[in-house]
Coordinates of C-alpha atoms and ligand atoms in Angstrom, one line a residue:
M1 CA -139.5 -22.2 129.8
L2 CA -141.0 -25.7 130.9
F3 CA -140.6 -25.2 134.2
M4 CA -143.7 -25.0 136.3
V5 CA -144.4 -24.6 140.0
V6 CA -147.5 -26.3 141.6
W7 CA -148.2 -25.6 145.5
Y8 CA -150.0 -28.4 146.9
I9 CA -151.2 -27.7 151.3
G10 CA -151.0 -30.6 153.7
E11 CA -150.4 -31.2 156.8
G12 CA -149.2 -27.1 157.0
K13 CA -146.1 -28.7 154.5
Q14 CA -145.4 -27.4 151.0
C15 CA -143.8 -29.0 148.0
K16 CA -142.7 -27.8 144.9
T17 CA -143.2 -30.1 141.5
F18 CA -141.1 -30.3 138.7
S19 CA -141.8 -30.3 135.1
L20 CA -139.1 -32.9 133.6
P21 CA -136.3 -31.1 132.3
S22 CA -136.9 -30.2 128.8
P23 CA -133.8 -31.0 126.9
L24 CA -133.6 -28.4 124.6
N25 CA -134.0 -24.6 125.0
S26 CA -133.8 -21.7 123.2
H27 CA -133.4 -19.3 126.0
H28 CA -130.1 -21.6 127.0
N29 CA -128.4 -22.7 123.5
G30 CA -129.2 -26.7 123.3
K31 CA -128.0 -27.0 126.3
Y32 CA -130.9 -28.1 128.5
V33 CA -132.2 -26.7 132.2
S34 CA -134.6 -28.3 134.2
T35 CA -135.4 -26.4 137.0
E36 CA -133.7 -22.4 137.9
S37 CA -132.2 -23.2 141.4
T38 CA -129.0 -25.7 140.4
P39 CA -126.6 -25.5 138.0
S40 CA -125.9 -28.8 138.4
E41 CA -129.5 -29.6 136.5
T42 CA -127.7 -27.7 132.6
A43 CA -126.0 -29.8 130.8
D44 CA -125.9 -30.9 127.0
T45 CA -127.4 -33.8 126.4
G46 CA -127.7 -34.5 122.6
F47 CA -130.9 -35.6 123.3
S48 CA -133.1 -33.9 120.7
P49 CA -136.6 -32.4 121.0
E50 CA -138.7 -35.7 119.8
E51 CA -136.6 -37.9 121.4
W52 CA -137.8 -36.1 124.6
A53 CA -141.5 -36.1 123.6
R54 CA -141.7 -39.9 123.0
M55 CA -140.6 -39.5 126.2
L56 CA -143.2 -38.3 128.1
K57 CA -145.7 -39.2 125.8
A58 CA -144.4 -42.6 127.2
L59 CA -144.2 -41.6 131.0
D60 CA -147.5 -40.2 130.5
W61 CA -150.1 -42.3 133.5
P62 CA -154.1 -40.9 133.6
T63 CA -154.7 -40.4 137.1
P64 CA -158.8 -39.4 138.6
D65 CA -160.6 -37.2 136.8
Q66 CA -162.2 -35.5 139.6
P67 CA -160.8 -34.7 144.0
I68 CA -160.4 -38.0 146.1
T69 CA -162.4 -37.8 149.4
D70 CA -163.8 -40.6 149.9
I71 CA -162.0 -44.6 150.6
A72 CA -165.3 -46.2 148.1
M73 CA -164.2 -43.7 145.4
T74 CA -161.0 -45.8 144.8
T75 CA -160.5 -49.5 142.7
C76 CA -161.8 -52.3 144.8
P77 CA -159.7 -55.7 144.2
A78 CA -162.7 -57.8 145.2
C79 CA -165.3 -56.1 143.2
S80 CA -163.1 -55.5 139.8
T81 CA -163.0 -58.5 137.5
F82 CA -161.8 -60.2 133.9
S83 CA -163.4 -61.6 131.6
I84 CA -162.0 -63.9 128.3
L85 CA -162.9 -62.1 125.2
G86 CA -163.9 -64.6 122.1
Q87 CA -163.1 -67.6 124.0
K88 CA -162.6 -70.2 121.6
E89 CA -162.9 -74.2 121.4
K90 CA -159.5 -74.7 120.6
Y91 CA -156.3 -72.6 121.3
R92 CA -153.1 -73.8 119.6
V93 CA -149.5 -72.3 120.4
G94 CA -148.8 -68.4 119.0
D95 CA -153.1 -67.7 119.1
E96 CA -153.5 -64.7 121.0
L97 CA -155.9 -64.1 124.5
Y98 CA -157.5 -61.2 124.4
V99 CA -158.8 -60.4 128.7
H100 CA -161.0 -57.1 129.0
I101 CA -160.4 -56.2 132.5
V102 CA -163.4 -53.7 134.7
A103 CA -162.5 -52.0 137.3
K104 CA -165.6 -51.1 140.6
D105 CA -164.9 -48.2 142.6
H106 CA -166.6 -50.3 146.5
N107 CA -169.8 -48.8 146.0
N108 CA -169.8 -51.9 143.1
T109 CA -169.6 -48.9 140.5
A110 CA -167.5 -49.4 137.5
K111 CA -164.5 -46.9 137.3
R112 CA -164.8 -44.2 134.4
Y113 CA -161.0 -43.3 134.1
G114 CA -158.4 -45.0 134.0
G115 CA -155.0 -44.9 135.8
D116 CA -154.9 -48.5 137.3
F117 CA -152.1 -51.0 137.7
F118 CA -152.7 -54.2 136.9
L119 CA -150.3 -56.4 135.7
T120 CA -151.8 -60.1 134.0
K121 CA -149.6 -62.7 132.9
L122 CA -150.4 -66.3 131.5
Y123 CA -149.4 -69.1 133.9
S124 CA -149.2 -72.5 134.5
S125 CA -147.9 -73.9 138.3
K126 CA -147.1 -77.4 137.1
L127 CA -145.2 -76.4 133.7
K128 CA -143.2 -73.5 135.6
A129 CA -143.4 -71.7 133.3
S130 CA -145.6 -68.1 132.4
V131 CA -145.3 -64.8 129.9
F132 CA -146.1 -61.1 130.7
G133 CA -148.7 -59.6 129.5
E134 CA -149.4 -56.4 127.8
V135 CA -152.4 -54.1 129.6
L136 CA -153.5 -51.6 127.3
D137 CA -155.4 -48.3 129.2
H138 CA -159.0 -47.4 127.7
R139 CA -159.1 -44.9 129.9
N140 CA -162.7 -45.4 131.5
G141 CA -161.8 -47.6 133.6
S142 CA -162.1 -50.8 131.2
Y143 CA -159.1 -52.3 130.1
L144 CA -157.8 -54.6 127.4
A145 CA -154.6 -57.0 128.4
R146 CA -153.0 -59.2 125.4
L147 CA -151.6 -62.3 126.6
L148 CA -149.6 -64.7 123.7
L149 CA -149.8 -68.4 124.1
P150 CA -146.6 -69.7 124.1
W151 CA -146.5 -73.3 125.1
V152 CA -148.1 -76.2 125.1
G153 CA -150.7 -77.9 127.5
K154 CA -152.2 -76.0 130.2
A155 CA -152.6 -72.4 130.6
Q156 CA -154.8 -70.4 132.6
V157 CA -155.1 -66.3 133.0
A158 CA -154.1 -64.2 136.3
V159 CA -154.7 -60.2 136.9
R160 CA -153.5 -58.8 139.9
L161 CA -155.0 -55.0 140.7
V162 CA -151.1 -53.9 141.8
H163 CA -152.4 -50.6 143.1
S164 CA -155.3 -48.5 142.6
S165 CA -155.2 -45.7 140.2
E166 CA -156.1 -42.8 143.6
A167 CA -152.4 -44.9 145.1
I168 CA -151.3 -44.2 141.0
Q169 CA -152.0 -40.0 142.4
V170 CA -149.9 -40.4 145.9
F171 CA -147.1 -42.3 144.2
K172 CA -147.2 -39.9 141.0
K173 CA -147.4 -36.9 143.6
Y174 CA -144.8 -37.2 145.6
L175 CA -142.2 -39.0 142.4
N176 CA -142.5 -35.7 140.8
S177 CA -141.8 -33.6 144.1
D178 CA -138.7 -32.4 146.3
V179 CA -140.2 -33.6 149.2
V180 CA -137.9 -35.6 151.4
R181 CA -138.8 -39.0 151.8
H182 CA -135.2 -40.4 152.4
F183 CA -132.1 -38.9 154.1
Y184 CA -128.2 -40.1 154.5
W185 CA -125.8 -40.4 156.8
G186 CA -122.3 -38.6 156.2
H187 CA -119.0 -39.7 158.1
F188 CA -116.6 -37.1 159.3
E189 CA -113.6 -38.0 160.5
G190 CA -110.4 -36.0 161.1
T191 CA -107.8 -35.0 164.0
G192 CA -109.0 -32.5 166.6
P193 CA -106.7 -29.7 168.7
N194 CA -105.1 -32.5 170.7
G195 CA -104.5 -34.6 168.5
T196 CA -107.4 -36.8 169.3
R197 CA -109.4 -38.7 166.2
I198 CA -112.5 -37.2 166.1
K199 CA -115.5 -38.8 164.2
E200 CA -118.3 -36.6 164.1
T201 CA -121.6 -38.1 162.2
V202 CA -124.3 -35.7 160.2
S203 CA -127.0 -36.5 158.3
C204 CA -126.7 -35.9 154.6
N205 CA -128.7 -35.6 151.2
L206 CA -129.2 -35.0 147.4
K207 CA -129.4 -31.5 146.4
W208 CA -131.9 -31.0 144.5
G209 CA -134.5 -28.4 144.1
Q210 CA -135.4 -27.0 147.3
A211 CA -135.2 -30.1 149.7
D212 CA -134.4 -29.1 152.6
G213 CA -136.9 -31.9 155.1
W214 CA -134.3 -33.7 156.0
K215 CA -132.1 -31.2 157.5
T216 CA -132.1 -31.0 161.5
G217 CA -128.4 -29.4 162.4
N218 CA -126.5 -26.7 160.8
C219 CA -126.2 -26.1 157.1
C220 CA -124.2 -27.0 154.8
C221 CA -121.1 -29.2 153.3
D222 CA -121.5 -29.0 149.3
Y223 CA -119.9 -31.5 147.3
R224 CA -120.4 -30.8 143.5
D225 CA -119.0 -33.5 141.2
P226 CA -117.0 -31.8 138.7
R227 CA -117.6 -34.0 136.3
T228 CA -121.7 -34.6 136.4
G229 CA -122.2 -31.4 138.3
D230 CA -124.1 -33.9 140.9
E231 CA -124.9 -32.2 144.0
W232 CA -124.6 -33.2 147.6
Q233 CA -124.5 -32.0 150.4
C234 CA -124.5 -32.5 154.0
E235 CA -125.1 -31.1 157.3
T236 CA -121.8 -29.0 159.1
P237 CA -120.3 -31.2 161.1
P238 CA -119.6 -29.8 165.1
T239 CA -116.1 -29.1 164.8
L240 CA -114.3 -31.3 161.8
P241 CA -114.1 -29.0 158.2
C242 CA -115.9 -30.2 155.4
D243 CA -112.8 -31.9 153.6
A244 CA -113.0 -35.0 156.5
W245 CA -116.4 -36.4 154.9
V246 CA -114.6 -39.9 155.1
Y247 CA -118.1 -42.6 155.1
H248 CA -121.4 -42.6 153.6
E249 CA -124.1 -44.5 155.1
R250 CA -127.3 -45.1 154.2
G251 CA -130.1 -43.0 156.9
G252 CA -133.1 -43.8 157.6
F253 CA -136.7 -43.1 155.5
K254 CA -139.9 -39.4 156.2
N255 CA -142.8 -40.8 155.7
P256 CA -144.4 -37.5 154.2
L257 CA -148.1 -39.2 153.8
T258 CA -151.3 -38.0 154.8
S259 CA -153.5 -39.8 157.1
F260 CA -156.0 -40.4 153.8
E261 CA -153.1 -41.1 151.4
Q262 CA -152.2 -43.6 153.5
E263 CA -155.0 -45.2 154.0
L264 CA -154.8 -45.2 150.0
L265 CA -151.8 -47.7 150.2
A266 CA -154.0 -50.1 152.7
R267 CA -152.1 -53.9 152.8
T268 CA -154.9 -55.1 151.4
L269 CA -155.7 -53.1 148.7
T270 CA -152.5 -53.5 147.2
N271 CA -151.6 -55.9 145.3
Q272 CA -154.1 -58.0 144.7
G273 CA -155.4 -60.6 142.5
I274 CA -159.2 -60.4 140.6
K275 CA -161.4 -62.7 140.1
G276 CA -162.7 -63.6 136.5
D277 CA -162.2 -66.0 133.6
N278 CA -159.5 -69.1 135.7
R279 CA -160.5 -71.5 133.9
I280 CA -157.7 -74.1 133.0
L281 CA -156.6 -74.0 129.0
N282 CA -155.0 -76.2 127.4
V283 CA -153.0 -75.3 124.0
L284 CA -152.0 -76.9 121.6
P285 CA -148.7 -77.5 119.2
S286 CA -148.9 -75.9 116.3
T287 CA -145.8 -74.8 113.7
A288 CA -145.8 -71.2 115.0
N289 CA -142.1 -70.4 115.7
I290 CA -142.0 -68.7 119.1
G291 CA -138.8 -68.6 120.1
A292 CA -136.2 -65.7 117.9
T293 CA -133.6 -67.2 116.0
E294 CA -132.4 -63.6 115.1
K295 CA -128.2 -63.9 116.0
C296 CA -127.9 -61.0 119.7
Q297 CA -127.3 -58.1 119.1
P298 CA -127.1 -54.6 119.7
G299 CA -129.8 -52.5 119.2
M300 CA -132.2 -55.4 119.4
P301 CA -136.1 -53.5 120.2
T302 CA -137.7 -55.9 123.1
P303 CA -141.4 -56.7 122.7
V304 CA -144.0 -57.3 124.6
P305 CA -143.8 -60.2 126.0
A306 CA -139.8 -60.4 125.3
G307 CA -140.4 -63.8 126.1
F308 CA -141.8 -66.5 128.7
Y309 CA -140.2 -69.7 131.0
L310 CA -140.8 -73.0 130.4
K311 CA -139.4 -75.1 133.3
D312 CA -138.2 -72.0 134.8
V313 CA -136.0 -72.0 131.7
W314 CA -136.2 -68.5 129.4
T315 CA -137.4 -68.6 126.0
S316 CA -136.4 -65.3 124.7
R317 CA -138.5 -63.0 121.3
V318 CA -135.6 -60.9 121.0
C319 CA -133.5 -62.9 119.7
N320 CA -131.6 -66.5 119.5
I321 CA -130.8 -67.2 124.1
R322 CA -128.8 -70.2 124.2
H323 CA -128.2 -72.0 127.6
F324 CA -124.5 -72.2 128.9
K325 CA -123.4 -74.9 131.5
P326 CA -120.6 -73.7 133.7
K327 CA -118.0 -74.8 130.5
D328 CA -119.3 -72.6 127.7
M329 CA -119.6 -69.6 130.4
E330 CA -116.1 -69.4 131.2
K331 CA -115.7 -70.2 126.7
C332 CA -117.5 -67.3 126.7
L333 CA -115.5 -64.7 129.4
S334 CA -112.4 -65.5 128.7
N335 CA -110.4 -62.6 127.2
K336 CA -113.2 -60.1 128.7
L337 CA -112.7 -57.5 131.1
I338 CA -116.7 -57.0 132.2
Y339 CA -117.0 -54.6 134.3
L340 CA -120.5 -54.1 136.4
M341 CA -122.1 -50.9 137.3
G342 CA -124.9 -51.1 139.2
D343 CA -126.6 -51.8 143.0
S344 CA -126.7 -55.0 144.0
T345 CA -129.3 -56.5 141.5
L346 CA -126.3 -56.2 140.0
R347 CA -124.1 -57.5 142.4
Q348 CA -126.3 -60.9 142.3
W349 CA -124.7 -61.6 138.5
F350 CA -120.8 -60.8 140.5
E351 CA -121.7 -63.5 142.8
Y352 CA -123.2 -65.9 140.5
F353 CA -120.2 -65.8 137.9
T354 CA -117.9 -66.6 141.0
K355 CA -120.1 -69.5 141.6
K356 CA -120.5 -71.2 138.4
V357 CA -117.3 -70.1 136.3
P358 CA -114.5 -72.8 137.3
S359 CA -111.8 -71.0 137.2
L360 CA -112.6 -67.2 138.1
K361 CA -111.3 -66.8 141.9
Q362 CA -112.3 -63.8 144.0
I363 CA -109.9 -61.5 144.8
N364 CA -110.0 -60.0 148.4
M365 CA -110.3 -56.6 148.2
H366 CA -110.8 -56.7 151.9
K367 CA -114.3 -54.7 151.9
N368 CA -117.4 -55.0 152.4
S369 CA -118.8 -57.6 150.9
K370 CA -122.5 -56.1 150.4
T371 CA -120.8 -52.6 149.3
G372 CA -118.0 -53.9 147.5
P373 CA -115.7 -53.3 145.1
R374 CA -115.7 -56.9 144.1
M375 CA -113.2 -58.7 141.7
A376 CA -113.0 -61.4 140.6
V377 CA -110.1 -63.4 137.8
S378 CA -109.6 -66.1 136.1
M379 CA -105.6 -66.3 135.0
D380 CA -106.4 -69.6 133.1
N381 CA -108.5 -67.7 131.1
N382 CA -107.7 -64.6 131.3
I383 CA -111.5 -62.9 132.5
I384 CA -111.5 -60.0 134.7
I385 CA -115.1 -59.2 136.4
R386 CA -115.3 -56.3 138.3
W387 CA -118.4 -54.9 140.2
R388 CA -118.5 -51.2 141.6
S389 CA -122.3 -50.2 142.7
H390 CA -123.4 -46.9 141.4
G391 CA -122.6 -43.6 142.5
L392 CA -124.9 -41.3 145.5
P393 CA -127.7 -41.4 145.8
L394 CA -127.1 -45.3 147.8
S395 CA -129.1 -46.4 150.3
F396 CA -125.8 -48.8 151.6
L397 CA -124.0 -49.7 155.0
K398 CA -120.9 -47.6 156.3
M399 CA -118.9 -47.1 153.0
P400 CA -115.5 -44.9 151.9
V401 CA -116.9 -42.0 150.6
V402 CA -113.7 -42.4 148.1
D403 CA -115.8 -46.2 146.6
L404 CA -118.5 -44.0 145.0
H405 CA -118.5 -43.8 141.3
Y406 CA -120.2 -42.4 139.2
I407 CA -121.0 -44.6 136.5
S408 CA -121.4 -41.5 133.9
N409 CA -117.6 -41.0 134.8
Q410 CA -116.0 -44.3 135.2
I411 CA -117.5 -45.2 131.3
D412 CA -115.8 -42.0 130.7
D413 CA -112.4 -43.7 132.3
L414 CA -112.4 -46.1 130.4
A415 CA -111.1 -46.7 127.0
G416 CA -113.2 -49.7 125.6
G417 CA -112.5 -52.5 122.5
P418 CA -113.8 -55.0 121.6
H419 CA -112.4 -57.1 124.7
T420 CA -114.6 -54.5 126.7
V421 CA -118.0 -55.0 128.8
I422 CA -119.9 -53.2 130.0
V423 CA -123.3 -53.5 132.2
F424 CA -125.2 -50.8 134.4
D425 CA -127.8 -51.0 135.8
I426 CA -129.5 -47.9 138.0
F427 CA -133.2 -47.9 139.8
A428 CA -134.0 -48.4 143.2
H429 CA -131.8 -46.3 144.6
L430 CA -133.1 -43.7 142.3
V431 CA -137.6 -43.3 144.0
F432 CA -136.1 -41.2 146.4
H433 CA -136.0 -38.5 144.8
P434 CA -137.4 -36.3 141.9
L435 CA -138.3 -38.4 138.1
T436 CA -136.8 -35.4 137.0
F437 CA -132.9 -35.9 138.6
Y438 CA -133.2 -39.6 137.3
A439 CA -133.4 -38.2 134.2
H440 CA -130.9 -36.0 134.1
R441 CA -128.8 -38.7 135.3
V442 CA -129.6 -41.3 132.6
L443 CA -128.7 -38.7 130.4
K444 CA -125.3 -38.3 131.2
I445 CA -125.3 -41.4 131.3
R446 CA -126.3 -42.0 127.6
Q447 CA -123.5 -38.6 126.9
A448 CA -121.2 -41.4 128.6
V449 CA -122.4 -44.3 126.4
L450 CA -122.0 -41.8 122.5
A451 CA -118.6 -41.1 123.6
L452 CA -117.8 -44.6 124.6
L453 CA -118.9 -46.2 121.4
N454 CA -117.8 -43.5 119.4
R455 CA -113.6 -44.0 120.7
A456 CA -114.5 -48.3 120.8
P457 CA -117.2 -48.6 118.3
Q458 CA -116.5 -52.4 119.7
T459 CA -117.4 -52.2 123.1
K460 CA -120.2 -53.8 124.2
V461 CA -123.0 -51.9 126.0
I462 CA -125.6 -53.7 128.2
I463 CA -128.5 -52.4 130.5
K464 CA -129.9 -54.6 132.9
S465 CA -133.6 -52.5 133.6
G466 CA -135.0 -52.7 136.8
N467 CA -137.0 -55.8 137.8
T468 CA -139.5 -56.0 140.4
G469 CA -139.4 -56.3 143.8
G470 CA -141.6 -56.9 146.7
S471 CA -141.9 -53.4 148.1
K472 CA -145.9 -52.0 147.8
D473 CA -145.0 -48.2 149.5
I474 CA -144.1 -44.6 149.3
Y475 CA -140.2 -45.6 149.4
A476 CA -140.4 -48.0 146.5
N477 CA -142.5 -49.3 144.3
D478 CA -143.4 -51.5 141.1
W479 CA -144.5 -48.8 139.7
Y480 CA -142.0 -46.1 140.0
Y481 CA -139.4 -49.1 138.8
I482 CA -141.5 -49.2 135.7
Q483 CA -141.3 -44.9 135.2
L484 CA -137.8 -45.1 135.9
N485 CA -137.3 -47.9 133.1
I486 CA -139.2 -45.8 130.4
I487 CA -136.8 -42.8 131.2
M488 CA -133.9 -45.1 130.4
R489 CA -135.6 -47.6 128.1
E490 CA -136.4 -44.6 125.6
A491 CA -133.2 -42.4 126.2
F492 CA -131.3 -45.3 125.1
R493 CA -133.9 -46.5 122.1
D494 CA -131.9 -46.6 118.6
L495 CA -128.6 -46.5 120.4
P496 CA -126.6 -49.8 119.3
V497 CA -126.5 -51.0 123.1
I498 CA -128.7 -54.0 124.6
Y499 CA -131.5 -53.2 127.0
M500 CA -132.0 -56.2 129.3
D501 CA -135.9 -56.0 130.1
V502 CA -135.9 -58.5 133.5
F503 CA -138.9 -56.5 134.9
Q504 CA -141.5 -58.7 132.7
M505 CA -139.2 -61.6 133.8
T506 CA -139.4 -61.1 137.2
S507 CA -143.6 -60.3 137.6
C508 CA -144.5 -63.2 135.5
H509 CA -142.1 -65.9 137.5
Y510 CA -143.6 -67.8 140.0
A511 CA -141.3 -66.5 143.1
R512 CA -142.1 -64.8 145.5
E513 CA -141.7 -61.0 144.9
N514 CA -138.3 -59.9 146.4
I515 CA -135.8 -57.1 145.2
H516 CA -133.6 -59.0 144.9
P517 CA -134.1 -62.5 142.6
P518 CA -133.5 -66.0 143.3
A519 CA -130.8 -67.8 141.6
V520 CA -133.4 -70.0 138.7
I521 CA -133.7 -65.9 137.4
I522 CA -130.4 -64.4 137.8
A523 CA -129.6 -67.9 135.5
N524 CA -131.7 -66.7 132.5
E525 CA -130.9 -63.2 133.0
I526 CA -127.0 -64.3 132.2
D527 CA -127.8 -66.4 129.7
I528 CA -129.4 -63.7 128.1
F529 CA -126.4 -61.5 128.4
L530 CA -123.6 -64.4 127.9
S531 CA -125.7 -64.6 124.8
F532 CA -124.9 -60.7 123.7
V533 CA -121.6 -61.4 124.3
C534 CA -121.2 -64.5 122.5
P535 CA -123.6 -64.5 120.2
I536 CA -124.1 -67.0 117.3
Ligands
NAG601 C1 -171.5 -45.2 148.1 O1 -172.9 -45.4 147.7 C2 -173.6 -44.2 148.9 C3 -175.2 -45.4 149.3 O2 -176.1 -44.9 148.0 C4 -173.7 -43.1 148.8 O3 -174.2 -42.7 149.8 C5 -172.3 -43.0 148.4 O4 -171.8 -41.6 147.6 C6 -171.6 -43.8 147.7 N1 -170.0 -43.2 146.8 C7 -169.5 -43.5 146.0 C8 -168.0 -42.8 146.2 O5 -169.8 -43.0 144.6
NAG602 C1 -163.7 -48.4 127.1 O1 -163.4 -47.9 126.0 C2 -162.6 -48.8 124.8 C3 -162.3 -48.7 124.0 O2 -162.8 -46.7 123.5 C4 -164.6 -48.9 124.4 O3 -164.4 -50.4 123.7 C5 -165.0 -49.4 126.1 O4 -166.8 -49.6 125.3 C6 -165.7 -48.2 126.7 N1 -166.6 -48.5 128.5 C7 -167.7 -48.4 128.7 C8 -167.8 -48.2 129.6 O5 -167.7 -46.6 128.5
NAG603 C1 -109.0 -34.1 173.1 O1 -110.5 -33.3 172.4 C2 -111.7 -33.9 172.5 C3 -112.7 -33.3 171.1 O2 -112.7 -32.1 171.3 C4 -111.9 -34.1 173.8 O3 -113.2 -34.3 173.7 C5 -111.3 -34.7 175.3 O4 -111.7 -35.1 175.8 C6 -109.9 -34.2 174.9 N1 -109.0 -35.5 174.8 C7 -108.0 -34.2 176.0 C8 -107.0 -35.8 176.6 O5 -108.2 -33.6 176.2

């Protein structure tokens, strides 16, 4: 049994750590079982042990090789440095730049172990140009960043320490545990004995593992989705029955951190640029072909870098990206049914389409615009675009429970076909819960996609990765998003779908980090999307 229980003792709180679910288990006839406690975690995923091993390897992240007892032992952004290796007289477009990063602690001593989360980029503010760099962790306190020089003109290296490896260790502990960091509200409504309308509100949460730190009152109403097996729990309302659950709403956060852990995540140690060789390079033209020229098709791998910005326009290294004017967008979308399933970052796509596509009109669905569902149509061009939020867990404004749909169920309900395009994303609302749960959710979606592509192989399936966000805390941070993105990417590798890595696009852009990227980035995301829908 690939099941592991580790007990931490901290502030009198015990927390159970899960290992990730194994896809196949000899005791369960090819069913995967992640923990013994919850039946919903058992499912036939069709994910092979080799694929599973590859995912675990991709998720692996080094951690300190010693107990951290003193803040002086942590990586110090002001002491760490970077230098450009093998300085050259002349740089040309297509050259690669290697940057050596040395992590030091607060005593100015070079660190011996890896796991620091660095983000690097090459940029030019004047040219509105930037490119994401790949960082290789040598696991000995030194790191090697690789940067492509994709544009002609000036360019400069920037390296920032997003989180120290000691902070990552804290994130890792909670992402792999069932300690509750977030809870939700369940609103119950019904008719009381004397005929008046009664409203009762209780707290609710995902049922996964033993997590019960959110419960304060009577336990519990259990809800189980018959198709996905997902379980949700609310406290028992004072008088109303369990089936009177009408609205769902985001609740609040619970801080699980010890005071020392809190110190490790301090603002002053987080997301700081580090000093180094920030000379301005002058990149000369060359004959190297940087942008990809292949027709955009499902199943194309994403290199690092996946592309770059120049004058705020993204050139892709995946395939030939076109830049669509509103009329061209309309032409590309005509005769299409577009299903957007996910969170508010995909709602941004919906809003972008309704703003740009001339004949597209939004239908008044009499719903809150933030929670949806939303729908826009063009009668002239036979376009339907729908956006619906993904299912629980979802940290949204108060909304009807019946408007919550799991992505896998939604996909199962679609016939698909050459006119159908589905786009989904799921990340920001899942980071409050164990990573093992996310893996389970993604493998369910994978199953639904496989079935869809079997019944309608011409259906286009596009996955939008998680983007960077502004938060750097125990509830939400880019390291969590990276881990989730790895699971999604690995789960869908080798499938004829389109995986859009928007993390690279948001992390290297000059815009202030925001979980909702600015319109200039959305515009580039949409160009990639449309280039897959209407390739040339
Ligand atoms: C930092 O340096 C001081 C003084 O040399 C030493 O006492 C302390 O143990 C060092 N701390 C770490 C974390 O290396
Ligand atoms: C760290 O590992 C890299 C790659 O193996 C090596 O080149 C480098 O010299 C090592 N640095 C230290 C300080 O040991
Ligand atoms: C009806 O029942 C509700 C809740 O049980 C109570 O608050 C309310 O006062 C009652 N109204 C009347 C008219 O008895």
